[in-house]
Short mmCIF file of C-alpha atoms in Angstrom, two decimals:
data_model
loop_
_atom_site.label_atom_id
_atom_site.label_comp_id
_atom_site.label_asym_id
_atom_site.label_seq_id
_atom_site.Cartn_x
_atom_site.Cartn_y
_atom_site.Cartn_z
CA MET A 1 50.63 -5.22 130.81
CA ALA A 2 48.82 -4.80 127.28
CA GLY A 3 47.39 -8.03 126.09
CA ALA A 4 46.94 -9.36 122.44
CA ILE A 5 45.55 -7.18 119.93
CA SER A 6 41.88 -6.72 120.22
CA LYS A 7 40.09 -8.62 117.30
CA TRP A 8 37.23 -6.31 117.05
CA ARG A 9 37.10 -2.64 115.95
CA MET A 10 35.22 -0.07 117.87
CA SER A 11 31.96 1.50 116.35
CA GLU A 12 32.41 4.87 114.98
CA ASP A 13 30.14 6.24 117.76
CA MET A 14 32.12 4.47 120.57
CA ALA A 15 35.44 5.70 119.07
CA ARG A 16 34.29 9.29 118.86
CA GLY A 17 34.04 9.34 122.66
CA ALA A 18 37.37 7.49 123.33
CA LEU A 19 40.07 9.43 125.20
CA ILE A 20 43.72 10.01 124.86
CA GLY A 21 46.47 11.90 126.75
CA PRO A 22 46.25 15.75 126.57
CA ASN A 23 49.84 15.89 125.62
CA ALA A 24 48.79 14.83 122.19
CA VAL A 25 47.56 18.33 121.73
CA LEU A 26 49.37 20.39 124.42
CA GLN A 27 52.83 19.55 123.18
CA LEU A 28 51.87 20.42 119.65
CA LEU A 29 50.67 24.05 120.50
CA PRO A 30 54.05 25.49 121.24
CA GLN A 31 55.38 24.15 117.83
CA ILE A 32 52.62 25.65 115.91
CA GLU A 33 53.07 28.88 117.84
CA ARG A 34 56.83 28.89 116.87
CA ILE A 35 56.03 29.08 113.24
CA GLY A 36 52.97 31.34 113.27
CA GLY A 37 52.45 32.88 116.48
CA ALA A 38 49.33 32.92 118.86
CA GLU A 39 47.15 33.77 115.83
CA ARG A 40 48.05 30.71 114.04
CA VAL A 41 47.58 28.47 117.15
CA ALA A 42 44.06 29.87 117.57
CA GLN A 43 43.28 29.40 113.99
CA MET A 44 44.39 25.77 113.85
CA LEU A 45 42.49 25.09 117.13
CA ALA A 46 39.30 26.51 115.54
CA GLU A 47 39.74 24.39 112.42
CA ALA A 48 40.16 21.48 114.56
CA GLY A 49 37.12 22.19 116.48
CA ILE A 50 38.93 22.60 119.77
CA PHE A 51 37.38 25.65 121.67
CA ASP A 52 38.59 24.67 125.18
CA VAL A 53 42.36 24.08 125.38
CA PRO A 54 43.19 21.10 127.67
CA ASP A 55 44.75 22.07 131.11
CA GLY A 56 46.69 18.85 131.16
CA SER A 57 44.89 17.54 134.25
CA HIS A 58 42.71 15.05 132.55
CA MET A 59 42.30 12.84 129.30
CA ILE A 60 40.76 14.53 126.23
CA THR A 61 38.65 13.18 123.44
CA GLU A 62 40.88 11.46 121.01
CA GLY A 63 38.91 13.14 117.99
CA ASP A 64 40.21 16.53 119.17
CA ALA A 65 43.85 15.34 119.04
CA ALA A 66 43.36 13.60 115.74
CA ARG A 67 41.75 16.68 113.98
CA LEU A 68 44.59 19.00 115.21
CA HIS A 69 47.23 16.57 113.82
CA GLN A 70 45.36 16.37 110.53
CA VAL A 71 45.00 20.09 110.28
CA LEU A 72 48.75 20.51 110.90
CA ARG A 73 49.39 17.91 108.07
CA ARG A 74 47.01 19.61 105.65
CA ASP A 75 48.15 23.07 106.28
CA GLU A 76 51.94 22.68 106.77
CA PRO A 77 52.70 19.48 104.71
CA GLU A 78 56.47 20.32 104.67
CA LEU A 79 56.87 21.20 108.28
CA ALA A 80 54.36 18.79 109.89
CA PRO A 81 56.75 15.79 110.41
CA GLN A 82 59.31 18.03 112.15
CA LEU A 83 56.84 19.81 114.27
CA ALA A 84 55.09 16.40 115.23
CA SER A 85 58.43 14.94 116.18
CA LYS A 86 59.37 17.87 118.28
CA ALA A 87 56.04 17.59 120.06
CA GLY A 88 56.65 13.94 120.56
CA ARG A 89 59.95 14.44 122.05
CA ALA A 90 58.33 17.18 124.43
CA THR A 91 55.81 14.55 125.29
CA ALA A 92 58.54 12.11 126.38
CA ASP A 93 60.24 14.70 128.38
CA TYR A 94 57.08 15.43 130.15
CA ILE A 95 56.68 11.62 130.85
CA LEU A 96 60.14 11.50 132.13
CA ALA A 97 59.71 14.49 134.34
CA HIS A 98 56.23 13.73 135.80
CA ARG A 99 55.32 10.00 135.29
CA ILE A 100 58.32 7.84 135.68
CA PRO A 101 59.91 8.02 139.29
CA GLU A 102 63.50 8.93 139.30
CA ILE A 103 64.37 5.65 141.13
CA ALA A 104 62.87 3.68 138.30
CA GLN A 105 64.62 5.72 135.78
CA LEU A 106 67.93 5.23 137.51
CA MET A 107 67.35 1.42 137.69
CA LEU A 108 66.77 1.26 133.87
CA LYS A 109 69.78 3.33 133.08
CA LEU A 110 71.94 0.91 135.08
CA MET A 111 70.49 -2.22 133.27
CA PRO A 112 71.83 -3.63 130.03
CA ALA A 113 70.16 -2.34 127.12
CA PRO A 114 68.14 -5.69 126.31
CA LEU A 115 66.87 -5.92 129.99
CA ALA A 116 66.15 -2.04 130.09
CA ALA A 117 64.17 -2.38 126.80
CA ARG A 118 62.18 -5.28 128.11
CA ALA A 119 61.36 -3.44 131.26
CA LEU A 120 60.43 -0.21 129.57
CA SER A 121 58.40 -1.73 126.92
CA LYS A 122 56.29 -3.36 129.37
CA ALA A 123 55.72 0.08 131.16
CA ILE A 124 54.83 1.56 127.78
CA ALA A 125 52.27 -1.13 127.20
CA LYS A 126 50.74 -0.71 130.70
CA HIS A 127 50.01 2.90 129.83
CA ALA A 128 49.18 2.53 126.25
CA TRP A 129 45.72 4.02 126.49
CA THR A 130 47.41 7.50 127.11
CA PHE A 131 48.67 7.42 123.49
CA ALA A 132 46.72 4.96 121.61
CA GLY A 133 43.22 5.92 122.65
CA SER A 134 40.73 3.57 120.99
CA GLY A 135 43.54 1.93 119.01
CA SER A 136 45.09 -1.20 120.22
CA PHE A 137 48.71 -1.33 121.29
CA ARG A 138 51.02 -4.40 121.23
CA VAL A 139 54.63 -5.05 122.08
CA VAL A 140 55.76 -7.36 119.48
CA THR A 141 59.29 -7.48 120.93
CA PRO A 142 60.90 -4.98 123.20
CA TRP A 143 62.19 -3.29 120.06
CA ARG A 144 59.02 -3.41 118.08
CA PHE A 145 55.62 -1.86 118.73
CA GLU A 146 52.32 -2.00 116.78
CA ILE A 147 49.18 0.21 117.03
CA VAL A 148 46.18 -1.19 115.34
CA ASP A 149 43.50 1.38 114.26
CA ASN A 150 45.70 4.22 115.35
CA PRO A 151 43.25 7.16 115.89
CA ILE A 152 45.77 9.89 115.10
CA VAL A 153 45.86 8.76 111.50
CA ARG A 154 42.47 6.82 111.26
CA GLY A 155 41.12 7.21 107.79
CA GLU A 156 44.04 9.14 106.15
CA ARG A 157 46.00 8.12 103.09
CA SER A 158 49.62 9.14 102.41
CA ASP A 159 52.54 8.12 100.39
CA THR A 160 54.80 8.29 103.54
CA PRO A 161 54.26 7.19 107.10
CA LEU A 162 52.45 9.79 109.31
CA CYS A 163 53.10 8.87 112.96
CA HIS A 164 55.93 11.21 113.70
CA TRP A 165 54.62 12.11 117.08
CA HIS A 166 54.34 8.45 118.22
CA ALA A 167 57.80 7.55 116.93
CA ALA A 168 59.42 10.55 118.59
CA VAL A 169 57.84 9.68 121.99
CA PHE A 170 59.25 6.06 121.70
CA GLU A 171 62.62 7.35 120.50
CA ARG A 172 63.19 9.87 123.19
CA LEU A 173 62.16 7.39 126.12
CA TYR A 174 64.53 4.79 124.76
CA GLN A 175 67.37 7.26 124.22
CA VAL A 176 67.19 8.42 127.86
CA LEU A 177 66.43 5.14 129.63
CA VAL A 178 67.82 2.43 127.49
CA ASP A 179 70.58 3.55 125.13
CA ARG A 180 71.45 7.16 123.85
CA THR A 181 72.04 5.94 120.36
CA ALA A 182 68.55 4.61 119.93
CA THR A 183 66.37 5.61 116.99
CA CYS A 184 62.74 4.75 116.29
CA ARG A 185 61.38 4.47 112.56
CA GLU A 186 57.77 3.65 111.64
CA VAL A 187 58.23 0.84 109.04
CA ALA A 188 54.56 0.40 108.39
CA CYS A 189 51.71 2.84 108.57
CA CYS A 190 47.94 2.22 108.07
CA ALA A 191 47.73 5.55 106.18
CA VAL A 192 50.24 4.23 103.61
CA THR A 193 49.20 0.58 103.30
CA GLY A 194 45.43 1.02 103.59
CA GLY A 195 45.66 -1.69 106.29
CA ASN A 196 45.12 -1.27 110.05
CA THR A 197 48.42 -1.38 111.61
CA CYS A 198 51.19 1.03 112.30
CA ARG A 199 54.43 -0.61 113.20
CA PHE A 200 57.53 1.06 114.84
CA ASP A 201 61.08 -0.38 115.14
CA ILE A 202 63.77 0.72 117.59
CA THR A 203 67.43 0.24 116.64
CA LEU A 204 70.71 1.12 118.15
CA THR A 205 73.50 2.53 116.33
CA GLY A 206 75.28 -0.19 114.52
CA ARG A 207 72.94 -3.14 115.39
CA ALA A 208 69.37 -3.81 115.27
CA GLY A 209 67.65 -3.85 118.77
CA ALA A 210 65.74 -7.04 118.10
#
């Protein structure tokens, strides 16, 4: 279980070597290919400084993932939210297919939504290092998550929230395992506020989750 948010910020040198799950890159590549073909994928990988595409068997340097997401937002500002969301859903589908045992999924689906949300949020927190990297993840409630110093948007500034990939991962997992009407919205983003916290709220149709 993830504990309280760390009170200290990793140094730049330490953060540069921090790791994150390979799906932060791998699930984005098919979305880029869909809009621009293999050449566009190669171009964006080169711009992001990624010269060895992950094979999915091990964690990757979080800086590689962050730079690819940043290149996408810079080069395709209109399409980036949609593409990142699709990549997030694909990441969640990968987790469902390969990381959560079928019996555990069945048990969650049979639980009332509040109990399923509590159990799922604990599991997400336990594996937060795969999507938060050197950032710090916290379950505020089973329906609200926070990532402090989110590496995927670290140092960026925007008028709107940028963490579409994270929100889509959470939303898809909750839709499949808790309630099919679940939606996830980033209600605070460090890129917008200039602060250090990205906050995600999950709601069910017609009622707040919390």
